């Protein structure tokens, strides 16, 4: 099909979609057909709302789950794919956003060219490893590869100083392992052993694909795994990393050079382009271990390790055998049966690496300013409701309440998309997928490097506008809601307040509460790690968060697998606070003070139904096991049932009574915020 005909067909398609949209019936915001009336709301509200849907929903073979939240990104990527397919098929002015993202997408879709090259693009990298003769040349290689996001034994980022949020510094953290978490190296349950085996096989396959015989490849994989396991012994656990103060150690470079001469900090920072006399060492034990191993592990063994690390960094942008090896390993973690269609994969790559270019095209097509205005009103209403809740707290002193309110009202709100769009100093070319990816990695490194020793970029965003997510950033004291999450089931400009306050309202309240969870509470209103509590108030706060830890640790997810209460305490605190704040804000609306039913449900019931709907998710067992071990959020069911068993208005709305499985006596209902 020629390009002119393509455009005509596309125009007719868009017109037809508009006509169809105009004649479509109004959305029914409560999925009555998805409810399971055989389940009592007080026994399992998640299953009551989502039971029929859950039992009939099918997870596509190329996915690890289906539903809302992160899985809403699946249809989002299809929207991005449609944009990219259109612009890549068009003639666009050189240097334009359409040309850049279109040519990048086209280069990734050119599998014939990619497969023909095999692993030729990384042969210079492997040759550089072969040329290593001593620690100095080893660390030179590590530094140079870090500039293209090939992070092996050294990993760092540039962000505000915890003690002085007005300036950016370099933060170095533990690294060096390939499994999802340090604990995977030491677990002996059948699931973890299967993942360990899959990982070893993956590394061995990569060595085979780059020229080693099977026996030699297997031995090298064992060597790599052993080095990683040694490094893993020094890693802090995810729970230990939640303590902000214990993961901040600003040190003089000269002192680091004395303590860890094998790392060679002075030369390393110079090669990395970091002009500074001090850095933050997040986890000092890791760098002590690395320094020791650089002196005990032979150079030849380190070269084997670095080859594995480098190939894994590049395998998904090489020929199909490398992609297949990566996918086979990741199947053990996700349960995903087949690979995603190539167009979806590349759309995701473009979004990840040029998200603020592609995001401009997405916003123009799919995001309305009326949504931004309406959500802004909700944010302001929830902020007021939260302030009122702080006033009414019976466990916090007046002096701490003043500080809490100051922090709450100082929070910056970012909605939809950035005011200033990030630019990419690159030139994308068709037929050069590998080179395009590397060019973007280098560009991102220089972008990050440009922040060092400067004031933070307050206009900066993390995820792209199309991403279905939201976050609170403590060092900026800001909440961010990309355009991607400002859609149904989280938000609809035409929905009643019960639906929107139970949807995006809960998410807004959740992010606001993060400013006061176990980590956020350690930051002041300016983003500095600074104590603004009285000692007595903070001890009361810690006691309450311990209640949350204990409660969630009792929830069983799979057979004997429990939620890790200490790892998820921040998100669980935010879920509990988010529902309470959203409900208070909802009760200030006209509908919130009414009792008129819609679809057979009262406004309060619709509010809670909306909460359960936004966490409607079904995943594969392998994905869920990995999620419980590595994610700071509780699984979807407990993001609904966990907070609601603590919230009295829910009991009243659905007549939850003693004897119901999730019933808790009033004195056992946890309330922090």
PDB file of C-alpha atoms in Angstrom, residues 67-329:
ATOM      1  CA  UNK A  67      -6.514  -6.000  34.136  1.00  0.00           C
ATOM      2  CA  UNK A  68      -5.874  -2.576  35.602  1.00  0.00           C
ATOM      3  CA  UNK A  69      -2.893  -0.760  37.078  1.00  0.00           C
ATOM      4  CA  UNK A  70       0.404  -1.791  35.438  1.00  0.00           C
ATOM      5  CA  UNK A  71      -1.449  -4.089  33.028  1.00  0.00           C
ATOM      6  CA  UNK A  72      -3.393  -1.102  31.725  1.00  0.00           C
ATOM      7  CA  UNK A  73      -0.076  -0.241  30.089  1.00  0.00           C
ATOM      8  CA  UNK A  74      -0.731  -3.079  27.621  1.00  0.00           C
ATOM      9  CA  UNK A  75      -3.462  -1.175  25.722  1.00  0.00           C
ATOM     10  CA  UNK A  76      -1.439   2.007  26.249  1.00  0.00           C
ATOM     11  CA  UNK A  77       1.469   0.483  24.343  1.00  0.00           C
ATOM     12  CA  UNK A  78      -0.928  -0.404  21.536  1.00  0.00           C
ATOM     13  CA  UNK A  79      -1.903   3.272  21.294  1.00  0.00           C
ATOM     14  CA  UNK A  80       1.764   4.183  21.100  1.00  0.00           C
ATOM     15  CA  UNK A  81       2.259   1.465  18.520  1.00  0.00           C
ATOM     16  CA  UNK A  82      -0.460   2.972  16.344  1.00  0.00           C
ATOM     17  CA  UNK A  83       1.216   6.380  16.522  1.00  0.00           C
ATOM     18  CA  UNK A  84       4.606   4.910  15.660  1.00  0.00           C
ATOM     19  CA  UNK A  85       3.291   2.825  12.789  1.00  0.00           C
ATOM     20  CA  UNK A  86       1.693   5.912  11.314  1.00  0.00           C
ATOM     21  CA  UNK A  87       4.669   8.274  11.627  1.00  0.00           C
ATOM     22  CA  UNK A  88       7.162   5.615  10.492  1.00  0.00           C
ATOM     23  CA  UNK A  89       5.139   5.153   7.302  1.00  0.00           C
ATOM     24  CA  UNK A  90       5.133   8.886   6.554  1.00  0.00           C
ATOM     25  CA  UNK A  91       7.611  11.402   5.192  1.00  0.00           C
ATOM     26  CA  UNK A  92       8.570  13.710   8.061  1.00  0.00           C
ATOM     27  CA  UNK A  93      10.840  16.761   8.235  1.00  0.00           C
ATOM     28  CA  UNK A  94      14.380  15.877   9.285  1.00  0.00           C
ATOM     29  CA  UNK A  95      14.880  16.407  13.001  1.00  0.00           C
ATOM     30  CA  UNK A  96      11.172  16.513  13.770  1.00  0.00           C
ATOM     31  CA  UNK A  97       9.734  14.428  16.597  1.00  0.00           C
ATOM     32  CA  UNK A  98       7.825  12.364  14.053  1.00  0.00           C
ATOM     33  CA  UNK A  99      10.994  11.631  12.092  1.00  0.00           C
ATOM     34  CA  UNK A 100      13.043  10.770  15.174  1.00  0.00           C
ATOM     35  CA  UNK A 101      10.594   8.384  16.834  1.00  0.00           C
ATOM     36  CA  UNK A 102       9.391   7.050  13.475  1.00  0.00           C
ATOM     37  CA  UNK A 103      12.870   6.159  12.257  1.00  0.00           C
ATOM     38  CA  UNK A 104      13.808   4.699  15.647  1.00  0.00           C
ATOM     39  CA  UNK A 105      10.711   2.508  15.546  1.00  0.00           C
ATOM     40  CA  UNK A 106      11.404   1.495  11.943  1.00  0.00           C
ATOM     41  CA  UNK A 107      14.974   0.530  12.797  1.00  0.00           C
ATOM     42  CA  UNK A 108      13.728  -1.736  15.575  1.00  0.00           C
ATOM     43  CA  UNK A 109      11.187  -3.330  13.269  1.00  0.00           C
ATOM     44  CA  UNK A 110      13.866  -4.142  10.675  1.00  0.00           C
ATOM     45  CA  UNK A 111      14.499  -7.634  12.025  1.00  0.00           C
ATOM     46  CA  UNK A 112      16.133  -8.779   8.791  1.00  0.00           C
ATOM     47  CA  UNK A 113      18.964  -6.278   9.234  1.00  0.00           C
ATOM     48  CA  UNK A 114      19.211  -6.956  12.968  1.00  0.00           C
ATOM     49  CA  UNK A 115      19.358 -10.735  12.550  1.00  0.00           C
ATOM     50  CA  UNK A 116      21.852 -10.519   9.728  1.00  0.00           C
ATOM     51  CA  UNK A 117      24.306  -8.755  12.032  1.00  0.00           C
ATOM     52  CA  UNK A 118      24.171 -11.425  14.754  1.00  0.00           C
ATOM     53  CA  UNK A 119      26.377 -10.263  17.604  1.00  0.00           C
ATOM     54  CA  UNK A 120      28.687  -8.239  15.358  1.00  0.00           C
ATOM     55  CA  UNK A 121      27.686  -4.950  17.076  1.00  0.00           C
ATOM     56  CA  UNK A 122      29.183  -6.053  20.422  1.00  0.00           C
ATOM     57  CA  UNK A 123      32.371  -7.652  19.115  1.00  0.00           C
ATOM     58  CA  UNK A 124      34.311  -4.439  19.887  1.00  0.00           C
ATOM     59  CA  UNK A 125      33.006  -4.618  23.483  1.00  0.00           C
ATOM     60  CA  UNK A 126      34.113  -8.224  23.857  1.00  0.00           C
ATOM     61  CA  UNK A 127      37.489  -7.362  22.319  1.00  0.00           C
ATOM     62  CA  UNK A 128      37.913  -4.577  24.875  1.00  0.00           C
ATOM     63  CA  UNK A 129      37.342  -7.127  27.635  1.00  0.00           C
ATOM     64  CA  UNK A 130      39.910  -9.481  26.080  1.00  0.00           C
ATOM     65  CA  UNK A 131      42.416  -6.616  26.166  1.00  0.00           C
ATOM     66  CA  UNK A 132      42.096  -6.113  29.944  1.00  0.00           C
ATOM     67  CA  UNK A 133      45.398  -6.951  31.692  1.00  0.00           C
ATOM     68  CA  UNK A 134      45.145  -5.424  35.170  1.00  0.00           C
ATOM     69  CA  UNK A 135      42.823  -3.660  37.629  1.00  0.00           C
ATOM     70  CA  UNK A 136      43.386  -0.259  36.042  1.00  0.00           C
ATOM     71  CA  UNK A 137      42.300  -1.419  32.585  1.00  0.00           C
ATOM     72  CA  UNK A 138      39.436  -3.410  34.132  1.00  0.00           C
ATOM     73  CA  UNK A 139      38.043  -0.360  35.909  1.00  0.00           C
ATOM     74  CA  UNK A 140      38.564   1.746  32.767  1.00  0.00           C
ATOM     75  CA  UNK A 141      36.341  -0.688  30.876  1.00  0.00           C
ATOM     76  CA  UNK A 142      33.719  -0.646  33.663  1.00  0.00           C
ATOM     77  CA  UNK A 143      33.606   3.159  33.588  1.00  0.00           C
ATOM     78  CA  UNK A 144      33.356   3.416  29.813  1.00  0.00           C
ATOM     79  CA  UNK A 145      30.551   0.858  29.641  1.00  0.00           C
ATOM     80  CA  UNK A 146      28.627   2.652  32.386  1.00  0.00           C
ATOM     81  CA  UNK A 147      28.239   5.510  29.914  1.00  0.00           C
ATOM     82  CA  UNK A 148      26.081   3.279  27.714  1.00  0.00           C
ATOM     83  CA  UNK A 149      24.024   1.831  30.572  1.00  0.00           C
ATOM     84  CA  UNK A 150      26.104  -1.347  30.806  1.00  0.00           C
ATOM     85  CA  UNK A 151      26.311  -1.308  34.579  1.00  0.00           C
ATOM     86  CA  UNK A 152      28.248  -4.245  35.975  1.00  0.00           C
ATOM     87  CA  UNK A 153      30.007  -3.739  39.296  1.00  0.00           C
ATOM     88  CA  UNK A 154      29.493   0.042  39.446  1.00  0.00           C
ATOM     89  CA  UNK A 155      26.100   1.747  39.444  1.00  0.00           C
ATOM     90  CA  UNK A 156      25.281   5.340  40.288  1.00  0.00           C
ATOM     91  CA  UNK A 157      22.725   8.069  39.816  1.00  0.00           C
ATOM     92  CA  UNK A 158      22.606  11.835  40.207  1.00  0.00           C
ATOM     93  CA  UNK A 159      19.883  13.348  42.364  1.00  0.00           C
ATOM     94  CA  UNK A 160      19.453  15.730  45.315  1.00  0.00           C
ATOM     95  CA  UNK A 161      21.712  15.392  48.327  1.00  0.00           C
ATOM     96  CA  UNK A 162      19.688  13.891  51.177  1.00  0.00           C
ATOM     97  CA  UNK A 163      21.133  16.464  53.561  1.00  0.00           C
ATOM     98  CA  UNK A 164      20.802  19.409  51.168  1.00  0.00           C
ATOM     99  CA  UNK A 165      18.076  18.949  48.558  1.00  0.00           C
ATOM    100  CA  UNK A 166      19.025  22.168  46.763  1.00  0.00           C
ATOM    101  CA  UNK A 167      22.037  20.525  45.102  1.00  0.00           C
ATOM    102  CA  UNK A 168      22.513  17.343  43.092  1.00  0.00           C
ATOM    103  CA  UNK A 169      25.251  14.861  43.985  1.00  0.00           C
ATOM    104  CA  UNK A 170      26.317  11.411  42.797  1.00  0.00           C
ATOM    105  CA  UNK A 171      24.897   8.434  44.696  1.00  0.00           C
ATOM    106  CA  UNK A 172      26.608   5.044  44.324  1.00  0.00           C
ATOM    107  CA  UNK A 173      24.670   1.903  45.210  1.00  0.00           C
ATOM    108  CA  UNK A 174      25.107  -1.852  45.383  1.00  0.00           C
ATOM    109  CA  UNK A 175      25.210  -3.655  42.058  1.00  0.00           C
ATOM    110  CA  UNK A 176      26.838  -6.598  40.339  1.00  0.00           C
ATOM    111  CA  UNK A 177      24.088  -9.240  40.370  1.00  0.00           C
ATOM    112  CA  UNK A 178      21.818 -10.560  37.631  1.00  0.00           C
ATOM    113  CA  UNK A 179      18.986 -12.163  39.586  1.00  0.00           C
ATOM    114  CA  UNK A 180      16.108  -9.884  40.689  1.00  0.00           C
ATOM    115  CA  UNK A 181      17.246  -9.678  44.299  1.00  0.00           C
ATOM    116  CA  UNK A 182      20.119 -10.787  46.531  1.00  0.00           C
ATOM    117  CA  UNK A 183      17.835 -13.256  48.357  1.00  0.00           C
ATOM    118  CA  UNK A 184      17.415 -15.378  45.223  1.00  0.00           C
ATOM    119  CA  UNK A 185      21.021 -16.555  45.547  1.00  0.00           C
ATOM    120  CA  UNK A 186      20.385 -18.075  48.950  1.00  0.00           C
ATOM    121  CA  UNK A 187      16.868 -19.495  48.768  1.00  0.00           C
ATOM    122  CA  UNK A 188      16.371 -23.252  48.519  1.00  0.00           C
ATOM    123  CA  UNK A 189      12.645 -23.577  47.770  1.00  0.00           C
ATOM    124  CA  UNK A 190      11.730 -25.262  44.488  1.00  0.00           C
ATOM    125  CA  UNK A 191      10.582 -22.057  42.776  1.00  0.00           C
ATOM    126  CA  UNK A 192      13.813 -20.201  43.592  1.00  0.00           C
ATOM    127  CA  UNK A 193      15.956 -23.172  42.573  1.00  0.00           C
ATOM    128  CA  UNK A 194      14.135 -23.222  39.247  1.00  0.00           C
ATOM    129  CA  UNK A 195      14.892 -19.529  38.715  1.00  0.00           C
ATOM    130  CA  UNK A 196      18.561 -20.068  39.630  1.00  0.00           C
ATOM    131  CA  UNK A 197      18.764 -22.905  37.114  1.00  0.00           C
ATOM    132  CA  UNK A 198      17.086 -20.837  34.398  1.00  0.00           C
ATOM    133  CA  UNK A 199      19.494 -17.973  35.041  1.00  0.00           C
ATOM    134  CA  UNK A 200      22.566 -20.204  34.779  1.00  0.00           C
ATOM    135  CA  UNK A 201      21.229 -21.700  31.554  1.00  0.00           C
ATOM    136  CA  UNK A 202      20.631 -18.204  30.203  1.00  0.00           C
ATOM    137  CA  UNK A 203      24.215 -17.103  30.877  1.00  0.00           C
ATOM    138  CA  UNK A 204      25.564 -20.327  29.387  1.00  0.00           C
ATOM    139  CA  UNK A 205      23.488 -19.800  26.251  1.00  0.00           C
ATOM    140  CA  UNK A 206      24.889 -16.302  25.822  1.00  0.00           C
ATOM    141  CA  UNK A 207      28.432 -17.669  25.963  1.00  0.00           C
ATOM    142  CA  UNK A 208      27.520 -20.324  23.386  1.00  0.00           C
ATOM    143  CA  UNK A 209      26.028 -17.698  21.086  1.00  0.00           C
ATOM    144  CA  UNK A 210      29.300 -15.766  21.197  1.00  0.00           C
ATOM    145  CA  UNK A 211      31.488 -18.735  20.324  1.00  0.00           C
ATOM    146  CA  UNK A 212      32.000 -21.005  23.318  1.00  0.00           C
ATOM    147  CA  UNK A 213      31.443 -24.765  23.254  1.00  0.00           C
ATOM    148  CA  UNK A 214      28.575 -25.966  25.513  1.00  0.00           C
ATOM    149  CA  UNK A 215      30.841 -27.419  28.235  1.00  0.00           C
ATOM    150  CA  UNK A 216      33.020 -24.298  28.365  1.00  0.00           C
ATOM    151  CA  UNK A 217      29.934 -22.073  28.355  1.00  0.00           C
ATOM    152  CA  UNK A 218      28.417 -23.952  31.302  1.00  0.00           C
ATOM    153  CA  UNK A 219      31.652 -23.632  33.307  1.00  0.00           C
ATOM    154  CA  UNK A 220      31.805 -19.918  32.596  1.00  0.00           C
ATOM    155  CA  UNK A 221      28.165 -19.532  33.683  1.00  0.00           C
ATOM    156  CA  UNK A 222      28.985 -21.262  36.976  1.00  0.00           C
ATOM    157  CA  UNK A 223      31.933 -18.916  37.469  1.00  0.00           C
ATOM    158  CA  UNK A 224      29.786 -15.846  36.806  1.00  0.00           C
ATOM    159  CA  UNK A 225      27.110 -17.094  39.184  1.00  0.00           C
ATOM    160  CA  UNK A 226      29.704 -17.682  41.917  1.00  0.00           C
ATOM    161  CA  UNK A 227      31.078 -14.136  41.607  1.00  0.00           C
ATOM    162  CA  UNK A 228      27.566 -12.703  41.722  1.00  0.00           C
ATOM    163  CA  UNK A 229      26.698 -14.779  44.774  1.00  0.00           C
ATOM    164  CA  UNK A 230      29.787 -13.504  46.581  1.00  0.00           C
ATOM    165  CA  UNK A 231      28.793  -9.935  45.778  1.00  0.00           C
ATOM    166  CA  UNK A 232      25.221 -10.659  46.888  1.00  0.00           C
ATOM    167  CA  UNK A 233      26.407 -11.516  50.407  1.00  0.00           C
ATOM    168  CA  UNK A 234      27.235  -7.838  50.881  1.00  0.00           C
ATOM    169  CA  UNK A 235      23.922  -6.514  49.579  1.00  0.00           C
ATOM    170  CA  UNK A 236      21.410  -5.001  51.942  1.00  0.00           C
ATOM    171  CA  UNK A 237      17.949  -6.513  51.799  1.00  0.00           C
ATOM    172  CA  UNK A 238      15.006  -4.568  50.436  1.00  0.00           C
ATOM    173  CA  UNK A 239      13.766  -4.063  53.980  1.00  0.00           C
ATOM    174  CA  UNK A 240      17.141  -2.729  55.124  1.00  0.00           C
ATOM    175  CA  UNK A 241      17.164  -0.300  52.206  1.00  0.00           C
ATOM    176  CA  UNK A 242      13.931   1.279  53.457  1.00  0.00           C
ATOM    177  CA  UNK A 243      15.831   3.051  56.242  1.00  0.00           C
ATOM    178  CA  UNK A 244      16.763   6.318  54.536  1.00  0.00           C
ATOM    179  CA  UNK A 245      19.407   7.444  57.010  1.00  0.00           C
ATOM    180  CA  UNK A 246      21.205   4.103  57.012  1.00  0.00           C
ATOM    181  CA  UNK A 247      21.514   4.283  53.220  1.00  0.00           C
ATOM    182  CA  UNK A 248      23.179   7.684  53.075  1.00  0.00           C
ATOM    183  CA  UNK A 249      26.932   7.982  53.610  1.00  0.00           C
ATOM    184  CA  UNK A 250      28.477  11.063  52.056  1.00  0.00           C
ATOM    185  CA  UNK A 251      32.208  10.529  51.869  1.00  0.00           C
ATOM    186  CA  UNK A 252      35.245  12.384  50.589  1.00  0.00           C
ATOM    187  CA  UNK A 253      36.694  10.853  47.442  1.00  0.00           C
ATOM    188  CA  UNK A 254      40.184  11.057  48.949  1.00  0.00           C
ATOM    189  CA  UNK A 255      39.045   8.957  51.905  1.00  0.00           C
ATOM    190  CA  UNK A 256      37.388   6.405  49.636  1.00  0.00           C
ATOM    191  CA  UNK A 257      40.596   6.155  47.642  1.00  0.00           C
ATOM    192  CA  UNK A 258      42.463   5.231  50.835  1.00  0.00           C
ATOM    193  CA  UNK A 259      39.855   2.747  52.032  1.00  0.00           C
ATOM    194  CA  UNK A 260      39.202   1.051  48.686  1.00  0.00           C
ATOM    195  CA  UNK A 261      42.332   1.401  46.536  1.00  0.00           C
ATOM    196  CA  UNK A 262      41.460  -1.515  44.255  1.00  0.00           C
ATOM    197  CA  UNK A 263      38.374   0.341  43.058  1.00  0.00           C
ATOM    198  CA  UNK A 264      40.564   3.372  42.410  1.00  0.00           C
ATOM    199  CA  UNK A 265      37.959   6.024  43.108  1.00  0.00           C
ATOM    200  CA  UNK A 266      39.921   9.040  41.844  1.00  0.00           C
ATOM    201  CA  UNK A 267      40.566   7.519  38.433  1.00  0.00           C
ATOM    202  CA  UNK A 268      37.079   5.957  38.292  1.00  0.00           C
ATOM    203  CA  UNK A 269      35.283   9.249  38.855  1.00  0.00           C
ATOM    204  CA  UNK A 270      37.499  10.988  36.324  1.00  0.00           C
ATOM    205  CA  UNK A 271      36.665   8.362  33.693  1.00  0.00           C
ATOM    206  CA  UNK A 272      32.974   8.632  34.543  1.00  0.00           C
ATOM    207  CA  UNK A 273      33.167  12.404  34.051  1.00  0.00           C
ATOM    208  CA  UNK A 274      32.168  13.127  37.662  1.00  0.00           C
ATOM    209  CA  UNK A 275      33.872  16.346  38.786  1.00  0.00           C
ATOM    210  CA  UNK A 276      33.357  16.140  42.535  1.00  0.00           C
ATOM    211  CA  UNK A 277      35.297  15.720  45.761  1.00  0.00           C
ATOM    212  CA  UNK A 278      32.578  13.769  47.592  1.00  0.00           C
ATOM    213  CA  UNK A 279      29.912  11.190  46.779  1.00  0.00           C
ATOM    214  CA  UNK A 280      27.164   9.342  48.611  1.00  0.00           C
ATOM    215  CA  UNK A 281      27.875   5.647  49.149  1.00  0.00           C
ATOM    216  CA  UNK A 282      24.428   4.154  49.714  1.00  0.00           C
ATOM    217  CA  UNK A 283      25.617   0.704  50.814  1.00  0.00           C
ATOM    218  CA  UNK A 284      29.262   0.834  51.970  1.00  0.00           C
ATOM    219  CA  UNK A 285      29.456  -2.926  52.670  1.00  0.00           C
ATOM    220  CA  UNK A 286      29.039  -3.664  48.975  1.00  0.00           C
ATOM    221  CA  UNK A 287      31.988  -1.494  47.985  1.00  0.00           C
ATOM    222  CA  UNK A 288      34.128  -2.989  50.760  1.00  0.00           C
ATOM    223  CA  UNK A 289      33.302  -6.426  49.380  1.00  0.00           C
ATOM    224  CA  UNK A 290      33.944  -5.338  45.793  1.00  0.00           C
ATOM    225  CA  UNK A 291      37.286  -3.816  46.764  1.00  0.00           C
ATOM    226  CA  UNK A 292      38.300  -7.065  48.464  1.00  0.00           C
ATOM    227  CA  UNK A 293      37.166  -9.242  45.538  1.00  0.00           C
ATOM    228  CA  UNK A 294      39.059  -7.097  43.056  1.00  0.00           C
ATOM    229  CA  UNK A 295      42.139  -8.221  44.950  1.00  0.00           C
ATOM    230  CA  UNK A 296      41.242 -11.914  45.272  1.00  0.00           C
ATOM    231  CA  UNK A 297      39.360 -12.829  42.085  1.00  0.00           C
ATOM    232  CA  UNK A 298      41.718 -13.234  39.151  1.00  0.00           C
ATOM    233  CA  UNK A 299      41.664 -10.805  36.239  1.00  0.00           C
ATOM    234  CA  UNK A 300      40.762 -13.670  33.898  1.00  0.00           C
ATOM    235  CA  UNK A 301      37.747 -14.571  36.032  1.00  0.00           C
ATOM    236  CA  UNK A 302      36.643 -10.935  36.126  1.00  0.00           C
ATOM    237  CA  UNK A 303      36.867 -10.865  32.332  1.00  0.00           C
ATOM    238  CA  UNK A 304      34.476 -13.814  32.122  1.00  0.00           C
ATOM    239  CA  UNK A 305      32.113 -12.026  34.515  1.00  0.00           C
ATOM    240  CA  UNK A 306      32.277  -8.786  32.522  1.00  0.00           C
ATOM    241  CA  UNK A 307      31.505 -10.595  29.280  1.00  0.00           C
ATOM    242  CA  UNK A 308      28.356 -12.072  30.783  1.00  0.00           C
ATOM    243  CA  UNK A 309      27.338  -8.718  32.243  1.00  0.00           C
ATOM    244  CA  UNK A 310      27.897  -6.902  28.953  1.00  0.00           C
ATOM    245  CA  UNK A 311      26.090  -9.437  26.788  1.00  0.00           C
ATOM    246  CA  UNK A 312      23.052  -9.335  29.104  1.00  0.00           C
ATOM    247  CA  UNK A 313      23.073  -5.564  28.776  1.00  0.00           C
ATOM    248  CA  UNK A 314      22.858  -5.791  24.993  1.00  0.00           C
ATOM    249  CA  UNK A 315      21.085  -9.094  24.281  1.00  0.00           C
ATOM    250  CA  UNK A 316      17.655  -7.592  23.632  1.00  0.00           C
ATOM    251  CA  UNK A 317      18.986  -5.333  20.879  1.00  0.00           C
ATOM    252  CA  UNK A 318      20.891  -8.101  19.100  1.00  0.00           C
ATOM    253  CA  UNK A 319      19.680 -10.879  16.798  1.00  0.00           C
ATOM    254  CA  UNK A 320      16.780 -13.181  17.624  1.00  0.00           C
ATOM    255  CA  UNK A 321      18.783 -15.984  19.307  1.00  0.00           C
ATOM    256  CA  UNK A 322      19.927 -13.493  21.943  1.00  0.00           C
ATOM    257  CA  UNK A 323      16.399 -12.181  22.439  1.00  0.00           C
ATOM    258  CA  UNK A 324      15.138 -15.741  22.747  1.00  0.00           C
ATOM    259  CA  UNK A 325      17.707 -16.547  25.420  1.00  0.00           C
ATOM    260  CA  UNK A 326      16.626 -13.529  27.453  1.00  0.00           C
ATOM    261  CA  UNK A 327      12.966 -14.433  27.056  1.00  0.00           C
ATOM    262  CA  UNK A 328      13.502 -18.060  28.091  1.00  0.00           C
ATOM    263  CA  UNK A 329      15.048 -16.895  31.354  1.00  0.00           C
TER     264      UNK A 329
END
